[in-house]
Coordinates of C-alpha atoms in Angstrom, one line a residue:
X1239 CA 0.0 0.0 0.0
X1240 CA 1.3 3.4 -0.9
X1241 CA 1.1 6.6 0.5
X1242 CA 2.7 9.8 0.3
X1243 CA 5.0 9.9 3.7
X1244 CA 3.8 13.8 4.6
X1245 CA 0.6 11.9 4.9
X1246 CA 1.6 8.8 6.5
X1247 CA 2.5 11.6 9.1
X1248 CA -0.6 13.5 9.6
X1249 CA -1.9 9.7 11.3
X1250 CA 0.0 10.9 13.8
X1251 CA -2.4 13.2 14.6
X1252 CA -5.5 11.4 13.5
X1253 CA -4.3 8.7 16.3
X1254 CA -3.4 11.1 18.9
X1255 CA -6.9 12.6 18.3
X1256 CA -8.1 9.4 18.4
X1257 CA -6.4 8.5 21.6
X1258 CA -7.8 11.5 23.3
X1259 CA -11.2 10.1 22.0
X1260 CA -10.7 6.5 23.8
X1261 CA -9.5 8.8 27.3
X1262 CA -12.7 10.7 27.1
X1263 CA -14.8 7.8 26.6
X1264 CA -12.9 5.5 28.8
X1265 CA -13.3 8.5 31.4
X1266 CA -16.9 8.5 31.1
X1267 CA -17.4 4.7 32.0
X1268 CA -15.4 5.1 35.1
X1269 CA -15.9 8.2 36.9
X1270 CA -15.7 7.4 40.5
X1271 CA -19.1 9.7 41.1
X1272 CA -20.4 6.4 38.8
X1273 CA -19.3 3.6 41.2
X1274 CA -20.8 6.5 44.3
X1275 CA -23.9 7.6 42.7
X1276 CA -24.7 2.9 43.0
X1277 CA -23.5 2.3 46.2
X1278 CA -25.0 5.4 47.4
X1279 CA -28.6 4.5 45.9
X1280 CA -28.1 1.2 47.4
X1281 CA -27.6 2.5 50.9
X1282 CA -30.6 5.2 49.8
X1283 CA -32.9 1.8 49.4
X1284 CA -31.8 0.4 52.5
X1285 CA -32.5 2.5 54.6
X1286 CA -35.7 3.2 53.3
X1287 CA -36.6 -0.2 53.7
X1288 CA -35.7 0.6 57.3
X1289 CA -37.5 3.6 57.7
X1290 CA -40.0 1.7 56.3
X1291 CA -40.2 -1.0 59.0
X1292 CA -39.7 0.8 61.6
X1293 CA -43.0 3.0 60.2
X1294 CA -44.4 -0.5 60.1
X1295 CA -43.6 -1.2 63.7
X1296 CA -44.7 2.2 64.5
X1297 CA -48.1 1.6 63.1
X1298 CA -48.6 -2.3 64.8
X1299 CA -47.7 -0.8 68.0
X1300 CA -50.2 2.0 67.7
X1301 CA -53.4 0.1 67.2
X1302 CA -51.7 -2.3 70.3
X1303 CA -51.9 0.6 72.2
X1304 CA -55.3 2.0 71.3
X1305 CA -56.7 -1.5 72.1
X1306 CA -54.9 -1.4 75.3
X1307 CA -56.4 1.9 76.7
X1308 CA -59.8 0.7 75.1
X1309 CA -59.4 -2.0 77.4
X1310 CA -57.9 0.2 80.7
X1311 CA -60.6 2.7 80.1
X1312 CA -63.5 -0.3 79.8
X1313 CA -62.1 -1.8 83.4
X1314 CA -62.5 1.8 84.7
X1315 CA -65.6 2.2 84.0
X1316 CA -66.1 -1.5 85.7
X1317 CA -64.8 -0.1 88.7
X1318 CA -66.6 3.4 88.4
X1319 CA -70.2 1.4 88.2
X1320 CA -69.5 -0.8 91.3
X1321 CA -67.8 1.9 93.6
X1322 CA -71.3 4.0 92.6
X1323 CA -73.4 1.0 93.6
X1324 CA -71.6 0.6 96.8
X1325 CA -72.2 4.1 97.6
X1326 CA -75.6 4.0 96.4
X1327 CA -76.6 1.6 99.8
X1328 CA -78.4 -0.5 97.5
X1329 CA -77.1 -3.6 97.6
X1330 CA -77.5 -6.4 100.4
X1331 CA -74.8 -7.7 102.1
X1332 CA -73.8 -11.0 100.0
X1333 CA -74.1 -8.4 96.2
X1334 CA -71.5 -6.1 98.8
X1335 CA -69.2 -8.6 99.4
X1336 CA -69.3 -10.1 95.8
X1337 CA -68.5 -6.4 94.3
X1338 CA -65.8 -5.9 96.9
X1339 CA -64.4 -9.2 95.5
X1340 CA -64.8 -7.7 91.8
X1341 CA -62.9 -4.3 92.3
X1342 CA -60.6 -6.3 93.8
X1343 CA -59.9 -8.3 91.0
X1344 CA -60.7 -5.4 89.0
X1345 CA -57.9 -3.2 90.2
X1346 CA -55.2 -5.9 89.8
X1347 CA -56.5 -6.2 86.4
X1348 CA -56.2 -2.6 85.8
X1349 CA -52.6 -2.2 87.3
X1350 CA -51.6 -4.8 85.0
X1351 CA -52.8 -3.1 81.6
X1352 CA -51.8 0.3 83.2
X1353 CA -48.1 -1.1 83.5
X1354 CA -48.3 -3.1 80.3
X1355 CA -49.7 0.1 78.4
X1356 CA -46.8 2.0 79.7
X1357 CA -44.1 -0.6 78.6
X1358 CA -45.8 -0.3 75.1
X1359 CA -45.9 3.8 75.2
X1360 CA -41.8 3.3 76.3
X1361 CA -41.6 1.7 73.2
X1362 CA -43.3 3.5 71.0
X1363 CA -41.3 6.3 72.2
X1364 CA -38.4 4.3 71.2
X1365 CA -39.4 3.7 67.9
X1366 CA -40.3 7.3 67.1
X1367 CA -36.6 8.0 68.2
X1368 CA -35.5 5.4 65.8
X1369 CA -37.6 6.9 63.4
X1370 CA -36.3 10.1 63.4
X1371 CA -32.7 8.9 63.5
X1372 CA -33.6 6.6 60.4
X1373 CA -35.4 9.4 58.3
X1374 CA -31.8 11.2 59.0
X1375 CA -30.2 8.9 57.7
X1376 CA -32.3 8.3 54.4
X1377 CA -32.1 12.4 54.0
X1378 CA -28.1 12.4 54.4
X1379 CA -28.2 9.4 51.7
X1380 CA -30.3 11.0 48.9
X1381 CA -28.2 14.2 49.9
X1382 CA -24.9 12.2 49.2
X1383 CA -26.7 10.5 46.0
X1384 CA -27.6 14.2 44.9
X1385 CA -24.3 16.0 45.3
X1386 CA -22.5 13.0 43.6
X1387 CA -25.0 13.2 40.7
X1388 CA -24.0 16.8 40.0
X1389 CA -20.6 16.3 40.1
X1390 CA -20.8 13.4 37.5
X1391 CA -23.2 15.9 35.6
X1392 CA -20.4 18.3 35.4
X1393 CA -18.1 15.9 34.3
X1394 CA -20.0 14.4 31.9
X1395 CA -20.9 18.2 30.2
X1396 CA -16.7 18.8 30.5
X1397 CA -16.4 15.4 28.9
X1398 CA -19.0 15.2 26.1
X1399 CA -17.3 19.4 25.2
X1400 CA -14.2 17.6 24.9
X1401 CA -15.4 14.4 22.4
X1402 CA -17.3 17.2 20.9
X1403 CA -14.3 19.3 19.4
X1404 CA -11.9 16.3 19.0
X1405 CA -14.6 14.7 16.7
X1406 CA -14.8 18.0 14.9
X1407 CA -10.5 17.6 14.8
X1408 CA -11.1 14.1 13.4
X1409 CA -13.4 14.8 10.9
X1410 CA -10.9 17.9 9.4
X1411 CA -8.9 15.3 9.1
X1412 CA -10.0 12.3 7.6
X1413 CA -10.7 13.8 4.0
X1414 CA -6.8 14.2 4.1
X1415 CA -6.1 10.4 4.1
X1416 CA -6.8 7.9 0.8
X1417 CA -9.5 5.3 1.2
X1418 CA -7.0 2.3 1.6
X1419 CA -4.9 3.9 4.0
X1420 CA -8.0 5.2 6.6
X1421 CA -9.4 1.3 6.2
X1422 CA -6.2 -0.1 7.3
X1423 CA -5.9 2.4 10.2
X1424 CA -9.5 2.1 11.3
X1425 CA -9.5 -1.8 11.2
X1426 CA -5.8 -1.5 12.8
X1427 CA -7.5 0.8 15.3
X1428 CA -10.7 -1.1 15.8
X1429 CA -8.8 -4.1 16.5
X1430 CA -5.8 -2.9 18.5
X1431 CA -7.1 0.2 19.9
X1432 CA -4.1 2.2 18.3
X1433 CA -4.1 3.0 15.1
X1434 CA -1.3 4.2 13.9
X1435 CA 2.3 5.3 15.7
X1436 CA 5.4 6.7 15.5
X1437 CA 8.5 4.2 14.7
X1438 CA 11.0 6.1 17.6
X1439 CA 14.5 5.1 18.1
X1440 CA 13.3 1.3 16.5
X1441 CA 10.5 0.8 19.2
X1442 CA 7.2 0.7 18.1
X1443 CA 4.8 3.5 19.6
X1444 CA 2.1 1.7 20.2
X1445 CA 3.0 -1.8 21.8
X1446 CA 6.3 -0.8 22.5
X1447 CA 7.9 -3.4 20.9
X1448 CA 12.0 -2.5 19.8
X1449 CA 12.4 -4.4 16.4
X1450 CA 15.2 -6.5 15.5
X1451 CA 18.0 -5.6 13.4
X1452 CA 16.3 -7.8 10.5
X1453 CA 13.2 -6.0 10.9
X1454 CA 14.7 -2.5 10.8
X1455 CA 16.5 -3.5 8.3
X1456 CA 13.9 -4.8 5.9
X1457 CA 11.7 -1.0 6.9
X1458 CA 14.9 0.9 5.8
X1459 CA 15.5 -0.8 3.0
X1460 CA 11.3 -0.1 2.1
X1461 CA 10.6 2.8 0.2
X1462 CA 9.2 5.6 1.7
X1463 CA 6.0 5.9 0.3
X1464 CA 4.8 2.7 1.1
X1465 CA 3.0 1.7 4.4
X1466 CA 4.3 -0.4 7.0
X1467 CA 3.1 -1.8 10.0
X1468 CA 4.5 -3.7 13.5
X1469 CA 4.5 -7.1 13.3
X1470 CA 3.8 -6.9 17.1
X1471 CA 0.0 -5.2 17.0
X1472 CA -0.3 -4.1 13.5
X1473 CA -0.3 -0.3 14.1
X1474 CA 1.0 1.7 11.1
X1475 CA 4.4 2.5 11.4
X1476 CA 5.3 6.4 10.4
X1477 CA 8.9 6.8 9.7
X1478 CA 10.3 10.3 10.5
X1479 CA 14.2 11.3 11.4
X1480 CA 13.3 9.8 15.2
X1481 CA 13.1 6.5 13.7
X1482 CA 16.7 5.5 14.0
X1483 CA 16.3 4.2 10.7

């Protein structure tokens, strides 16, 4: 394949255009706001689904507790209708001693859902603290989510500015190259990720292979105008006085 060696030069500056390209998009797969911006919606749903259960909690505990002062308030009123008949003096003596009996009972019963009602109101007072601590929590996550969103936003802008003007580089460029020549570099490129490179001091740009003596000899001996390439990774080999040739 020939080519003029002026233009065998210029893909040096297709590929270093190109390499800038592969940066930017290499860049743009692995910000670190990327790997953030997961973990932090992971720990986001996670502590939702605690906030969440402990909302849950919350609201089982709540109707325990409304069904325990249902219950302390209908003993009360137990107690409240036999002190009233014992005042009233209507009652003979065996209906007295019965109803002593009952607010006896009655007011054992009554400490005991009193105490139980305020074990469950200890607790509820617990899990509004955990609550509160939990909602915290989810708020400093979303914040963290947020702020890691609009950096990567930023980047990405920077980033997609940058792919922007080297694509406008490459396509100045490309119309300077014949057809044969920009195939070999873009399946060179495609394949190998480089393109094409500059032969320096007998290493090869790309893969930094240094050639043999055969090899250098066998490029030396090829005439300048014709296109060579590694045998290493293929890249196009562009011969200028740093060659070493």
């Amino acid at each position: 394949m020939k080519a003029d060696p002026a233009v065998q030069r210029q893909l040096l500056e297709l590929a270093k255009v190109d390499a800038e390209l592969s940066r930017t998009a290499h860049r743009r797969r692995t910000l670190p706001e990327l790997a953030e911006i997961d973990a932090g919606e992971k720990t986001v749903r996670e502590k939702r689904d605690a906030l969440v259960s402990v909302e849950t909690a919350t609201s089982d505990l709540d109707r325990e507790i409304t069904r325990q002062e249902k219950e302390v308030e209908s003993v009360r009123a137990r107690v409240d209708r036999d002190r009233k008949l014992l005042d009233s003096g209507s009652v003979n003596a065996k209906q007295m001693t019965d109803i002593e009996h009952e607010l006896q009972t009655l007011g054992r019963r009554q400490s005991a859902l009193e105490d139980d009602l305020l074990e469950l109101m200890e607790q509820r007072e617990a899990l509004e603290l955990d609550a509160q601590r939990t909602g915290a929590e989810v708020d400093k996550a979303e914040a963290g989510v947020a702020a890691a969103v609009e950096r990567r936003d930023e980047e990405f802008k920077d980033l997609d500015t940058t792919r922007a003007r080297r694509e406008e580089d490459r396509a100045k460029l490309l119309p300077r190259f014949p057809e044969p020549v920009l195939k070999l570099y873009t399946r060179v490129l495609d394949h190998k990720g480089i393109g094409a490179a500059l032969l320096r001091a007998r290493r090869c740009g790309a893969c930094q292979l240094e050639l043999d003596r055969n090899t250098i000899a066998e490029i030396k001996a090829t005439p300048e105008d014709t296109v060579v390439q590694c045998e290493n990774c293929g890249a196009i080999l562009v011969r200028t006085l740093e060659s070493g040739l």
